[in-house]
CSV table of C-alpha atoms and ligand atoms in Angstrom, one decimal:
chain,number,residue,atom,x,y,z
A,826,UNK,CA,10.4,0.5,-28.5
A,827,UNK,CA,12.0,0.2,-25.0
A,828,UNK,CA,14.5,-2.6,-25.0
A,829,UNK,CA,14.7,-5.5,-22.4
A,830,UNK,CA,17.3,-5.4,-19.8
A,831,UNK,CA,18.8,-8.8,-20.5
A,832,UNK,CA,19.0,-9.3,-24.3
A,833,UNK,CA,22.8,-9.3,-24.4
A,834,UNK,CA,23.4,-13.1,-24.4
A,835,UNK,CA,20.4,-13.8,-26.7
A,836,UNK,CA,20.4,-14.4,-30.3
A,837,UNK,CA,16.6,-14.9,-30.9
A,838,UNK,CA,13.8,-12.9,-29.5
A,839,UNK,CA,11.5,-14.2,-26.9
A,840,UNK,CA,8.6,-16.1,-28.1
A,841,UNK,CA,5.5,-13.8,-27.9
A,842,UNK,CA,3.5,-16.2,-25.9
A,843,UNK,CA,6.4,-17.0,-23.6
A,844,UNK,CA,6.7,-13.2,-23.1
A,845,UNK,CA,3.1,-12.9,-22.0
A,846,UNK,CA,3.4,-16.1,-20.0
A,847,UNK,CA,6.5,-15.1,-17.9
A,848,UNK,CA,5.2,-11.5,-17.3
A,849,UNK,CA,3.9,-10.4,-14.0
A,850,UNK,CA,3.2,-6.7,-14.9
A,851,UNK,CA,-0.5,-7.3,-14.9
A,852,UNK,CA,-0.6,-7.9,-11.2
A,853,UNK,CA,2.8,-6.7,-9.7
A,854,UNK,CA,2.0,-3.1,-10.9
A,855,UNK,CA,0.3,-2.9,-7.4
A,856,UNK,CA,3.8,-2.7,-6.1
A,857,UNK,CA,4.9,0.4,-7.9
A,858,UNK,CA,5.1,2.7,-4.9
A,859,UNK,CA,7.1,0.3,-2.9
A,860,UNK,CA,9.4,-0.3,-5.9
A,861,UNK,CA,10.1,3.3,-6.2
A,862,UNK,CA,10.5,3.8,-2.4
A,863,UNK,CA,13.1,0.8,-2.5
A,864,UNK,CA,15.0,2.3,-5.6
A,865,UNK,CA,15.2,5.7,-3.9
A,866,UNK,CA,16.7,4.2,-0.9
A,867,UNK,CA,19.0,2.2,-3.0
A,868,UNK,CA,20.1,5.3,-5.0
A,869,UNK,CA,20.7,7.2,-1.7
A,870,UNK,CA,22.8,4.3,-0.3
A,871,UNK,CA,24.8,4.2,-3.5
A,872,UNK,CA,25.6,7.8,-3.1
A,873,UNK,CA,26.3,7.4,0.6
A,874,UNK,CA,28.9,4.7,-0.3
A,875,UNK,CA,30.4,6.8,-3.2
A,876,UNK,CA,29.2,4.3,-5.8
A,877,UNK,CA,27.2,7.1,-7.4
A,878,UNK,CA,27.8,10.8,-7.4
A,879,UNK,CA,25.5,13.2,-5.7
A,880,UNK,CA,24.3,14.5,-9.1
A,881,UNK,CA,23.7,10.9,-10.4
A,882,UNK,CA,21.8,10.0,-7.3
A,883,UNK,CA,19.6,13.2,-7.4
A,884,UNK,CA,18.8,12.6,-11.0
A,885,UNK,CA,17.7,9.2,-10.4
A,886,UNK,CA,15.6,10.0,-7.4
A,887,UNK,CA,13.9,13.0,-9.3
A,888,UNK,CA,13.3,10.7,-12.3
A,889,UNK,CA,11.8,8.1,-10.0
A,890,UNK,CA,9.5,10.7,-8.4
A,891,UNK,CA,8.4,11.8,-11.8
A,892,UNK,CA,7.5,8.3,-12.7
A,893,UNK,CA,5.6,7.9,-9.7
A,894,UNK,CA,3.5,11.0,-10.3
A,895,UNK,CA,2.9,9.6,-13.9
A,896,UNK,CA,1.6,6.3,-12.6
A,897,UNK,CA,-0.6,8.0,-10.2
A,898,UNK,CA,-2.1,10.2,-12.9
A,899,UNK,CA,-2.7,7.1,-15.0
A,900,UNK,CA,-0.1,8.4,-17.6
A,901,UNK,CA,2.1,5.4,-17.5
A,902,UNK,CA,1.8,2.6,-20.1
A,903,UNK,CA,2.9,-0.7,-18.7
A,904,UNK,CA,4.5,-3.0,-21.2
A,905,UNK,CA,4.4,-6.7,-21.1
A,906,UNK,CA,7.6,-6.8,-23.1
A,907,UNK,CA,9.2,-5.4,-20.0
A,908,UNK,CA,7.9,-8.3,-17.9
A,909,UNK,CA,7.4,-6.8,-14.5
A,910,UNK,CA,7.0,-3.6,-12.5
A,911,UNK,CA,10.9,-3.4,-11.8
A,912,UNK,CA,11.9,-3.4,-15.3
A,913,UNK,CA,8.9,-1.2,-16.5
A,914,UNK,CA,10.1,1.5,-14.2
A,915,UNK,CA,13.7,1.0,-14.8
A,916,UNK,CA,13.2,1.3,-18.5
A,917,UNK,CA,11.0,4.5,-18.0
A,918,UNK,CA,13.7,5.9,-15.9
A,919,UNK,CA,16.3,5.6,-18.4
A,920,UNK,CA,14.1,7.0,-21.1
A,921,UNK,CA,13.2,9.9,-18.8
A,922,UNK,CA,16.6,10.9,-17.4
A,923,UNK,CA,18.9,9.4,-20.0
A,924,UNK,CA,21.9,7.1,-19.6
A,925,UNK,CA,22.4,7.8,-15.9
A,926,UNK,CA,19.2,5.7,-15.3
A,927,UNK,CA,21.0,2.7,-16.1
A,928,UNK,CA,23.3,3.0,-13.2
A,929,UNK,CA,20.5,2.5,-10.7
A,930,UNK,CA,20.7,-1.2,-10.8
A,931,UNK,CA,24.2,-1.2,-9.7
A,932,UNK,CA,24.8,-3.6,-6.7
A,933,UNK,CA,21.3,-5.0,-6.6
A,934,UNK,CA,19.2,-7.6,-8.5
A,935,UNK,CA,15.5,-7.9,-9.2
A,936,UNK,CA,15.7,-10.7,-6.7
A,937,UNK,CA,16.5,-8.6,-3.7
A,938,UNK,CA,14.4,-5.8,-5.2
A,939,UNK,CA,11.2,-7.8,-5.4
A,940,UNK,CA,11.8,-9.3,-1.9
A,941,UNK,CA,12.0,-5.7,-0.6
A,942,UNK,CA,9.0,-4.4,-2.5
A,943,UNK,CA,6.9,-7.3,-1.2
A,944,UNK,CA,8.0,-6.7,2.4
A,945,UNK,CA,7.3,-3.0,2.1
A,946,UNK,CA,3.8,-3.8,0.6
A,947,UNK,CA,3.0,-6.2,3.4
A,948,UNK,CA,4.3,-4.1,6.2
A,949,UNK,CA,1.8,-1.4,5.1
A,950,UNK,CA,-1.0,-3.7,4.5
A,951,UNK,CA,-0.6,-5.4,7.8
A,952,UNK,CA,-1.1,-2.0,9.5
A,953,UNK,CA,-4.1,-1.5,7.3
A,954,UNK,CA,-5.6,-4.9,8.4
A,955,UNK,CA,-4.8,-4.1,11.9
A,956,UNK,CA,-6.9,-0.9,11.8
A,957,UNK,CA,-9.8,-2.7,10.3
A,958,UNK,CA,-9.5,-5.3,12.9
A,959,UNK,CA,-9.4,-2.7,15.6
A,960,UNK,CA,-12.8,-1.3,14.2
A,961,UNK,CA,-14.4,-4.7,14.2
A,962,UNK,CA,-13.1,-5.1,17.9
A,963,UNK,CA,-14.6,-1.9,18.8
A,964,UNK,CA,-17.9,-2.6,17.3
A,965,UNK,CA,-18.0,-5.9,19.1
A,966,UNK,CA,-17.3,-4.1,22.4
A,967,UNK,CA,-20.0,-1.6,21.8
A,968,UNK,CA,-22.6,-4.3,21.0
A,969,UNK,CA,-21.4,-6.5,23.9
A,970,UNK,CA,-21.8,-3.6,26.3
A,971,UNK,CA,-25.4,-3.1,25.3
A,972,UNK,CA,-26.0,-6.8,26.2
A,973,UNK,CA,-24.2,-7.6,29.3
A,974,UNK,CA,-27.6,-8.9,30.9
A,975,UNK,CA,-29.4,-10.0,27.7
A,976,UNK,CA,-30.1,-13.6,28.2
A,977,UNK,CA,-29.7,-16.2,25.3
A,978,UNK,CA,-29.2,-19.9,25.0
A,979,UNK,CA,-25.6,-21.1,25.2
A,980,UNK,CA,-25.1,-24.0,23.0
A,981,UNK,CA,-23.1,-27.2,22.7
A,982,UNK,CA,-23.8,-29.4,19.7
A,983,UNK,CA,-26.1,-26.6,18.7
A,984,UNK,CA,-28.5,-27.8,21.4
A,985,UNK,CA,-29.5,-25.6,24.2
A,986,UNK,CA,-26.9,-26.1,26.9
A,987,UNK,CA,-27.0,-23.4,29.6
A,988,UNK,CA,-28.2,-19.8,29.7
A,989,UNK,CA,-25.5,-17.2,29.0
A,990,UNK,CA,-25.6,-13.5,28.2
A,991,UNK,CA,-25.4,-12.3,24.7
A,992,UNK,CA,-22.6,-10.0,25.8
A,993,UNK,CA,-20.6,-12.9,27.1
A,994,UNK,CA,-21.1,-14.7,23.8
A,995,UNK,CA,-19.9,-11.6,21.8
A,996,UNK,CA,-16.9,-11.3,24.0
A,997,UNK,CA,-15.8,-14.8,23.0
A,998,UNK,CA,-15.5,-13.5,19.5
A,999,UNK,CA,-13.7,-10.5,20.7
A,1000,UNK,CA,-11.1,-12.8,22.3
A,1001,UNK,CA,-10.6,-14.6,18.9
A,1002,UNK,CA,-10.1,-11.4,17.0
A,1003,UNK,CA,-7.7,-10.2,19.8
A,1004,UNK,CA,-5.5,-13.2,19.3
A,1005,UNK,CA,-5.7,-12.7,15.4
A,1006,UNK,CA,-4.4,-9.2,16.0
A,1007,UNK,CA,-1.7,-10.4,18.3
A,1008,UNK,CA,-0.5,-12.8,15.5
A,1009,UNK,CA,-0.7,-10.1,12.9
A,1010,UNK,CA,1.7,-7.9,15.1
A,1011,UNK,CA,4.1,-10.8,15.3
A,1012,UNK,CA,3.9,-11.3,11.6
A,1013,UNK,CA,4.9,-7.7,11.1
A,1014,UNK,CA,8.0,-8.1,13.2
A,1015,UNK,CA,9.3,-10.7,10.9
A,1016,UNK,CA,8.3,-9.0,7.8
A,1017,UNK,CA,10.1,-5.9,8.9
A,1018,UNK,CA,13.6,-7.0,7.8
A,1019,UNK,CA,15.5,-5.7,4.8
A,1020,UNK,CA,16.7,-8.1,2.2
A,1021,UNK,CA,18.0,-5.2,0.0
A,1022,UNK,CA,21.6,-5.6,-1.0
A,1023,UNK,CA,21.5,-9.5,-1.1
A,1024,UNK,CA,21.5,-8.8,-4.7
A,1025,UNK,CA,20.9,-12.0,-6.9
A,1026,UNK,CA,21.9,-14.4,-4.2
A,1027,UNK,CA,25.5,-13.9,-3.0
A,1028,UNK,CA,25.7,-10.3,-2.2
A,1029,UNK,CA,27.6,-7.8,-4.4
A,1030,UNK,CA,31.1,-6.9,-5.0
A,1031,UNK,CA,30.4,-3.2,-4.4
A,1032,UNK,CA,31.1,-1.8,-1.1
A,1033,UNK,CA,27.5,-1.2,-0.2
A,1034,UNK,CA,25.9,-0.4,3.1
A,1035,UNK,CA,22.9,-2.6,3.8
A,1036,UNK,CA,22.1,-1.1,7.1
A,1037,UNK,CA,21.9,2.3,5.5
A,1038,UNK,CA,19.2,1.4,3.0
A,1039,UNK,CA,17.4,-0.6,5.6
A,1040,UNK,CA,17.3,2.4,7.9
A,1041,UNK,CA,16.0,4.6,5.1
A,1042,UNK,CA,13.2,2.2,4.6
A,1043,UNK,CA,12.4,2.0,8.2
A,1044,UNK,CA,13.4,-1.8,8.5
A,1045,UNK,CA,14.1,-2.7,12.0
A,1046,UNK,CA,16.7,-5.4,10.9
A,1047,UNK,CA,18.8,-6.5,7.9
A,1048,UNK,CA,18.4,-10.2,6.6
A,1049,UNK,CA,21.5,-12.0,8.0
A,1050,UNK,CA,21.9,-14.2,5.0
A,1051,UNK,CA,21.7,-13.1,1.3
A,1052,UNK,CA,20.6,-16.5,0.0
A,1053,UNK,CA,17.8,-16.6,2.5
A,1054,UNK,CA,16.9,-12.9,1.9
A,1055,UNK,CA,16.0,-13.4,-1.8
A,1056,UNK,CA,14.6,-16.9,-1.6
A,1057,UNK,CA,12.4,-17.5,1.3
A,1058,UNK,CA,8.7,-16.3,1.3
A,1059,UNK,CA,7.9,-17.5,4.8
A,1060,UNK,CA,7.0,-14.1,6.0
A,1061,UNK,CA,4.2,-14.2,3.4
A,1062,UNK,CA,3.2,-17.7,4.4
A,1063,UNK,CA,3.2,-16.8,8.0
A,1064,UNK,CA,0.9,-13.7,7.3
A,1065,UNK,CA,-1.2,-15.9,5.0
A,1066,UNK,CA,-1.7,-18.6,7.9
A,1067,UNK,CA,-2.8,-15.8,10.3
A,1068,UNK,CA,-5.2,-14.6,7.8
A,1069,UNK,CA,-6.5,-18.1,7.3
A,1070,UNK,CA,-7.2,-18.3,11.0
A,1071,UNK,CA,-8.7,-14.9,11.2
A,1072,UNK,CA,-11.2,-15.6,8.2
A,1073,UNK,CA,-11.9,-18.9,9.8
A,1074,UNK,CA,-13.1,-17.0,12.9
A,1075,UNK,CA,-15.1,-14.5,10.7
A,1076,UNK,CA,-16.6,-17.5,9.0
A,1077,UNK,CA,-17.8,-19.2,12.2
A,1078,UNK,CA,-19.2,-16.0,13.5
A,1079,UNK,CA,-21.0,-15.3,10.1
A,1080,UNK,CA,-22.4,-18.8,10.4
A,1081,UNK,CA,-24.0,-17.8,13.7
A,1082,UNK,CA,-25.5,-14.6,12.3
A,1083,UNK,CA,-26.9,-16.5,9.5
A,1084,UNK,CA,-28.5,-19.1,11.8
A,1085,UNK,CA,-29.7,-16.4,14.2
A,1086,UNK,CA,-31.4,-14.4,11.4
A,1087,UNK,CA,-33.4,-17.5,10.2
A,1088,UNK,CA,-37.2,-17.5,11.0
A,1089,UNK,CA,-36.5,-20.6,13.2
A,1090,UNK,CA,-34.1,-18.9,15.4
A,1091,UNK,CA,-35.1,-15.3,14.9
A,1092,UNK,CA,-32.6,-14.0,17.4
A,1093,UNK,CA,-31.4,-11.1,15.3
A,1094,UNK,CA,-32.2,-8.9,12.3
A,1095,UNK,CA,-29.6,-7.5,10.1
A,1096,UNK,CA,-30.4,-4.1,8.6
A,1097,UNK,CA,-31.8,-4.0,5.1
A,1098,UNK,CA,-28.7,-2.1,4.0
A,1099,UNK,CA,-26.6,-5.2,4.8
A,1100,UNK,CA,-29.0,-7.9,3.2
A,1101,UNK,CA,-30.4,-8.6,-0.1
A,1102,UNK,CA,-33.6,-9.8,-1.6
A,1103,UNK,CA,-34.5,-12.7,-3.8
A,1104,UNK,CA,-35.3,-12.2,-7.5
A,1105,UNK,CA,-38.2,-14.6,-7.3
A,1106,UNK,CA,-39.4,-15.0,-3.7
A,1107,UNK,CA,-40.7,-11.6,-2.6
A,1108,UNK,CA,-40.6,-12.3,1.1
A,1109,UNK,CA,-36.9,-13.1,1.2
A,1110,UNK,CA,-34.3,-11.2,3.0
A,1111,UNK,CA,-31.1,-12.9,2.7
A,1112,UNK,CA,-28.0,-12.5,4.9
A,1113,UNK,CA,-25.7,-12.3,1.8
A,1114,UNK,CA,-22.9,-10.4,3.7
A,1115,UNK,CA,-22.1,-13.1,6.3
A,1116,UNK,CA,-22.7,-15.8,3.7
A,1117,UNK,CA,-20.3,-14.3,1.4
A,1118,UNK,CA,-17.6,-14.0,4.2
A,1119,UNK,CA,-18.2,-17.6,4.9
A,1120,UNK,CA,-17.8,-18.3,1.3
A,1121,UNK,CA,-14.6,-16.3,0.8
A,1122,UNK,CA,-13.0,-18.4,3.5
A,1123,UNK,CA,-12.4,-21.2,0.9
A,1124,UNK,CA,-10.2,-19.2,-1.3
A,1125,UNK,CA,-8.2,-17.7,1.7
A,1126,UNK,CA,-7.5,-21.3,2.8
A,1127,UNK,CA,-6.7,-22.1,-0.8
A,1128,UNK,CA,-4.2,-19.4,-1.1
A,1129,UNK,CA,-2.4,-20.7,2.0
A,1130,UNK,CA,-2.1,-24.1,0.4
A,1131,UNK,CA,-0.9,-22.4,-2.8
A,1132,UNK,CA,1.9,-20.6,-1.1
A,1133,UNK,CA,3.1,-23.6,1.0
A,1134,UNK,CA,3.1,-25.8,-2.1
A,1135,UNK,CA,4.9,-23.0,-4.1
A,1136,UNK,CA,7.6,-23.1,-1.5
A,1137,UNK,CA,8.1,-26.6,-0.8
A,1138,UNK,CA,10.4,-27.9,-3.5
A,1139,UNK,CA,12.4,-24.8,-4.3
A,1140,UNK,CA,16.2,-25.3,-4.1
A,1141,UNK,CA,18.0,-22.2,-2.8
A,1142,UNK,CA,18.1,-19.4,-3.9
A,1143,UNK,CA,15.6,-17.5,-6.0
A,1144,UNK,CA,13.4,-19.2,-8.5
A,1145,UNK,CA,10.8,-17.9,-10.8
A,1146,UNK,CA,8.2,-19.9,-9.0
A,1147,UNK,CA,8.3,-17.1,-6.4
A,1148,UNK,CA,6.5,-14.8,-8.9
A,1149,UNK,CA,3.4,-16.9,-8.1
A,1150,UNK,CA,3.4,-15.5,-4.5
A,1151,UNK,CA,1.8,-12.3,-5.4
A,1152,UNK,CA,-1.6,-13.0,-6.8
A,1153,UNK,CA,-2.7,-15.1,-3.7
A,1154,UNK,CA,-1.2,-12.4,-1.4
A,1155,UNK,CA,-2.7,-9.5,-3.1
A,1156,UNK,CA,-6.2,-11.3,-3.2
A,1157,UNK,CA,-5.9,-12.2,0.5
A,1158,UNK,CA,-5.0,-8.7,1.5
A,1159,UNK,CA,-7.9,-7.2,-0.6
A,1160,UNK,CA,-10.5,-9.9,0.5
A,1161,UNK,CA,-9.5,-9.6,4.4
A,1162,UNK,CA,-9.8,-5.9,4.2
A,1163,UNK,CA,-13.3,-6.1,2.5
A,1164,UNK,CA,-14.5,-8.7,5.0
A,1165,UNK,CA,-13.4,-6.9,8.1
A,1166,UNK,CA,-14.7,-3.5,6.7
A,1167,UNK,CA,-18.2,-5.0,6.0
A,1168,UNK,CA,-18.3,-6.9,9.2
A,1169,UNK,CA,-17.5,-3.9,11.4
A,1170,UNK,CA,-20.0,-1.8,9.6
A,1171,UNK,CA,-22.8,-4.5,9.8
A,1172,UNK,CA,-22.5,-5.3,13.5
A,1173,UNK,CA,-24.0,-2.0,14.7
A,1174,UNK,CA,-26.9,-2.6,12.4
A,1175,UNK,CA,-27.9,-5.7,14.1
A,1176,UNK,CA,-31.1,-5.6,16.0
A,1177,UNK,CA,-31.2,-8.0,18.9
A,1178,UNK,CA,-34.5,-9.7,19.5
A,1179,UNK,CA,-34.1,-10.1,23.3
A,1180,UNK,CA,-37.6,-11.5,23.9
A,1181,UNK,CA,-37.0,-14.3,21.3
A,1182,UNK,CA,-33.6,-15.1,22.8
A,1183,UNK,CA,-35.1,-15.3,26.3
A,1184,UNK,CA,-38.0,-17.6,25.1
A,1185,UNK,CA,-35.6,-19.8,23.3
A,1186,UNK,CA,-33.6,-20.1,26.5
A,1187,UNK,CA,-36.6,-21.1,28.5
A,1188,UNK,CA,-37.4,-23.9,26.2
A,1189,UNK,CA,-34.4,-26.2,26.3
A,1190,UNK,CA,-34.1,-27.0,30.0
A,1191,UNK,CA,-31.2,-24.8,30.1
A,1192,UNK,CA,-31.0,-24.7,34.0
A,1193,UNK,CA,-30.8,-28.4,34.3
A,1194,UNK,CA,-27.2,-28.1,35.4
A,1195,UNK,CA,-28.1,-25.4,38.0
A,1196,UNK,CA,-30.6,-28.0,39.5
A,1197,UNK,CA,-27.9,-30.7,39.6
A,1198,UNK,CA,-25.5,-28.3,41.2
A,1199,UNK,CA,-28.2,-27.4,43.8
A,1200,UNK,CA,-28.5,-31.1,44.7
A,1201,UNK,CA,-24.8,-31.3,45.0
A,1202,UNK,CA,-24.5,-28.3,47.3
A,1203,UNK,CA,-27.1,-30.1,49.5
A,1204,UNK,CA,-25.0,-33.1,49.8
A,1205,UNK,CA,-25.5,-35.3,46.8
A,1206,UNK,CA,-22.7,-36.6,44.6
A,1207,UNK,CA,-22.8,-34.9,41.2
A,1208,UNK,CA,-23.4,-38.4,39.4
A,1209,UNK,CA,-26.5,-38.9,41.3
A,1210,UNK,CA,-27.7,-35.5,40.9
A,1211,UNK,CA,-27.3,-35.8,37.2
A,1212,UNK,CA,-29.5,-38.9,37.2
A,1213,UNK,CA,-32.2,-37.2,39.2
A,1214,UNK,CA,-32.3,-34.2,37.1
A,1215,UNK,CA,-32.3,-36.3,33.9
A,1216,UNK,CA,-35.5,-37.9,35.2
A,1217,UNK,CA,-37.1,-34.5,36.0
A,1218,UNK,CA,-36.2,-33.4,32.4
A,1219,UNK,CA,-37.7,-36.5,31.0
A,1220,UNK,CA,-40.9,-35.7,33.0
A,1221,UNK,CA,-40.8,-32.0,31.7
A,1222,UNK,CA,-40.6,-33.2,28.1
A,1223,UNK,CA,-43.7,-35.4,28.5
A,1224,UNK,CA,-45.5,-32.7,30.5
A,1225,UNK,CA,-44.3,-29.8,28.1
A,1226,UNK,CA,-43.0,-28.0,31.2
A,1227,UNK,CA,-39.7,-26.3,31.9
A,1228,UNK,CA,-38.1,-27.0,35.3
A,1229,UNK,CA,-39.0,-23.7,36.6
A,1230,UNK,CA,-42.5,-24.2,35.7
A,1231,UNK,CA,-42.8,-27.2,37.8
A,1232,UNK,CA,-44.4,-27.0,41.3
A,1233,UNK,CA,-42.3,-27.7,44.4
A,1234,UNK,CA,-44.3,-30.9,44.8
A,1235,UNK,CA,-43.6,-32.1,41.4
A,1236,UNK,CA,-39.8,-31.4,41.9
A,1237,UNK,CA,-39.7,-33.2,45.2
A,1238,UNK,CA,-41.0,-36.4,43.5
A,1239,UNK,CA,-37.5,-36.6,42.1
A,1240,UNK,CA,-35.7,-35.7,45.3
A,1241,UNK,CA,-36.8,-34.6,48.7
A,1242,UNK,CA,-33.8,-32.5,49.1
A,1243,UNK,CA,-35.4,-29.9,46.9
A,1244,UNK,CA,-36.9,-26.9,48.8
A,1245,UNK,CA,-38.5,-23.8,48.0
A,1246,UNK,CA,-35.2,-21.9,47.4
A,1247,UNK,CA,-34.6,-24.1,44.3
A,1248,UNK,CA,-36.6,-21.6,42.2
A,1249,UNK,CA,-33.8,-19.1,42.6
A,1250,UNK,CA,-31.5,-21.3,40.8
A,1251,UNK,CA,-34.0,-22.5,38.2
A,1252,UNK,CA,-34.7,-19.1,36.8
A,1253,UNK,CA,-32.5,-18.0,33.9
A,1254,UNK,CA,-31.5,-14.9,35.8
A,1255,UNK,CA,-30.4,-17.0,38.8
A,1256,UNK,CA,-28.4,-19.2,36.5
A,1257,UNK,CA,-26.4,-16.5,34.8
A,1258,UNK,CA,-25.9,-14.7,38.0
A,1259,UNK,CA,-24.4,-17.8,39.7
A,1260,UNK,CA,-21.6,-18.0,37.1
A,1261,UNK,CA,-19.8,-15.1,38.9
A,1262,UNK,CA,-16.2,-15.7,38.4
A,1263,UNK,CA,-13.4,-14.5,36.2
A,1264,UNK,CA,-14.4,-15.4,32.6
A,1265,UNK,CA,-17.9,-16.4,33.6
A,1266,UNK,CA,-21.1,-15.3,32.1
A,1267,UNK,CA,-22.6,-13.3,35.1
A,1268,UNK,CA,-23.4,-9.8,34.0
A,1269,UNK,CA,-21.0,-8.0,36.3
A,1270,UNK,CA,-18.1,-10.4,35.1
A,1271,UNK,CA,-19.0,-9.5,31.5
A,1272,UNK,CA,-18.9,-5.9,32.4
A,1273,UNK,CA,-15.5,-6.3,34.0
A,1274,UNK,CA,-14.3,-8.4,31.0
A,1275,UNK,CA,-15.4,-5.5,28.7
A,1276,UNK,CA,-13.6,-2.9,30.7
A,1277,UNK,CA,-10.4,-4.9,30.6
A,1278,UNK,CA,-10.9,-5.4,26.8
A,1279,UNK,CA,-10.9,-1.6,26.3
A,1280,UNK,CA,-7.7,-1.3,28.3
A,1281,UNK,CA,-6.0,-4.2,26.4
A,1282,UNK,CA,-7.0,-2.4,23.2
A,1283,UNK,CA,-5.5,0.7,24.4
A,1284,UNK,CA,-2.2,-1.0,25.2
A,1285,UNK,CA,-2.1,-2.3,21.6
A,1286,UNK,CA,-1.8,1.2,20.4
A,1287,UNK,CA,1.1,2.0,22.7
B,2330,LIG,N1,8.7,-10.7,-11.3
B,2330,LIG,C1,9.7,-11.4,-10.6
B,2330,LIG,C2,9.0,-12.0,-9.3
B,2330,LIG,O1,8.1,-11.5,-9.0
B,2330,LIG,C3,10.8,-10.5,-10.1
B,2330,LIG,C4,12.1,-11.1,-9.9
B,2330,LIG,C5,12.7,-11.7,-11.2
B,2330,LIG,N2,13.9,-12.2,-11.0
B,2330,LIG,C6,14.5,-13.1,-11.9
B,2330,LIG,N3,15.6,-13.4,-11.6
B,2330,LIG,N4,13.9,-13.4,-12.9
B,2330,LIG,O2,9.6,-12.8,-8.6
């Protein structure tokens, strides 16, 4: 049996339940590749600083590479007795290459080791999430560019407010995801700092070169303070907050897809391949994908709260509490990647029911503001215009007539200012064309916004 790394000062063995209770190997095995990457950089640094010989360093590196291959070929047995991924690998190293394996842990601690592993992991995953996010953004831009003049009702309070284009609506979501991506890039910067060499908390008495190992690992900076390096998990919390905001956006968007695919709205149809049926009601086609994304939002918010709470009472420096950072983080990464993947793939399968959207826009007096604006342009004060149009709408409700369906004589009952040219502004097309300024819903503005969006995405890559 492989022995534990810290039994020296103990006279009794660990209680079997405590052993299982304190172990993290079940979940931190996910970190194996980063743990090995960190250890190889550490071994090279020890060699560079003449703390290990070239031969020792080589033996350690080759041993670690063999272990990595074993893990990847599912030939590695993880042991709860060895608590976590760090000690599982280290014990295996000594078993594989002999006594020299015991020298790897010179000048480091599991505290800086785990902080390094998680940063390497998160750095990689942030890039993966960014790629997924980019795919979702491109899917949105594609759909938006097909609908720069598709008219739909714009809502406030979920009541028809003003006509907008579907492309414009989609571009609102694009902007939110754009900021999500910006936040992610910022989180990457702060994650990209090396804690390695902080050792347990105070640094080490060996003449190490922290900048050397940091460079090998591609870290941009080195954590300035050893206590901070091993103890804070704010880089995870920051990432987690951004993911909470991101999924909040996805959840809102999902909510719209769910509403729009209901029979009452009937604005869109999500492809069969992205929906599910009911085991009892044969007619049902349920928008499970957006519903599940909306549902997953709860656990991502929960993970943020868990991480904040985990950190809030910890005195410096490392405490075992920090072992609890991994499950929420790993789950968040997996869920967010899944949500973005399915979202990006679902978007192109959506059939947009233009006719239905158009009809719905015609039904809600969506051009009432346009009529008020018309009166203002002919000399009335806006408040008076508002009052007049309100009366016209009340008449329309009683007569079951939209403003554009009223005759000129009917409209003139409310104000003599109204002339024949009013019908230009009362049509849905006239209404959207009129909002022709930067950020407005006019089709040419939406087209320009989409063009700029493609350019902005291009800059992200550079
Ligand atoms: N499994 C531990 C964690 O995730 C590794 C660090 C353990 N350090 C210690 N001093 N017990 O935080």
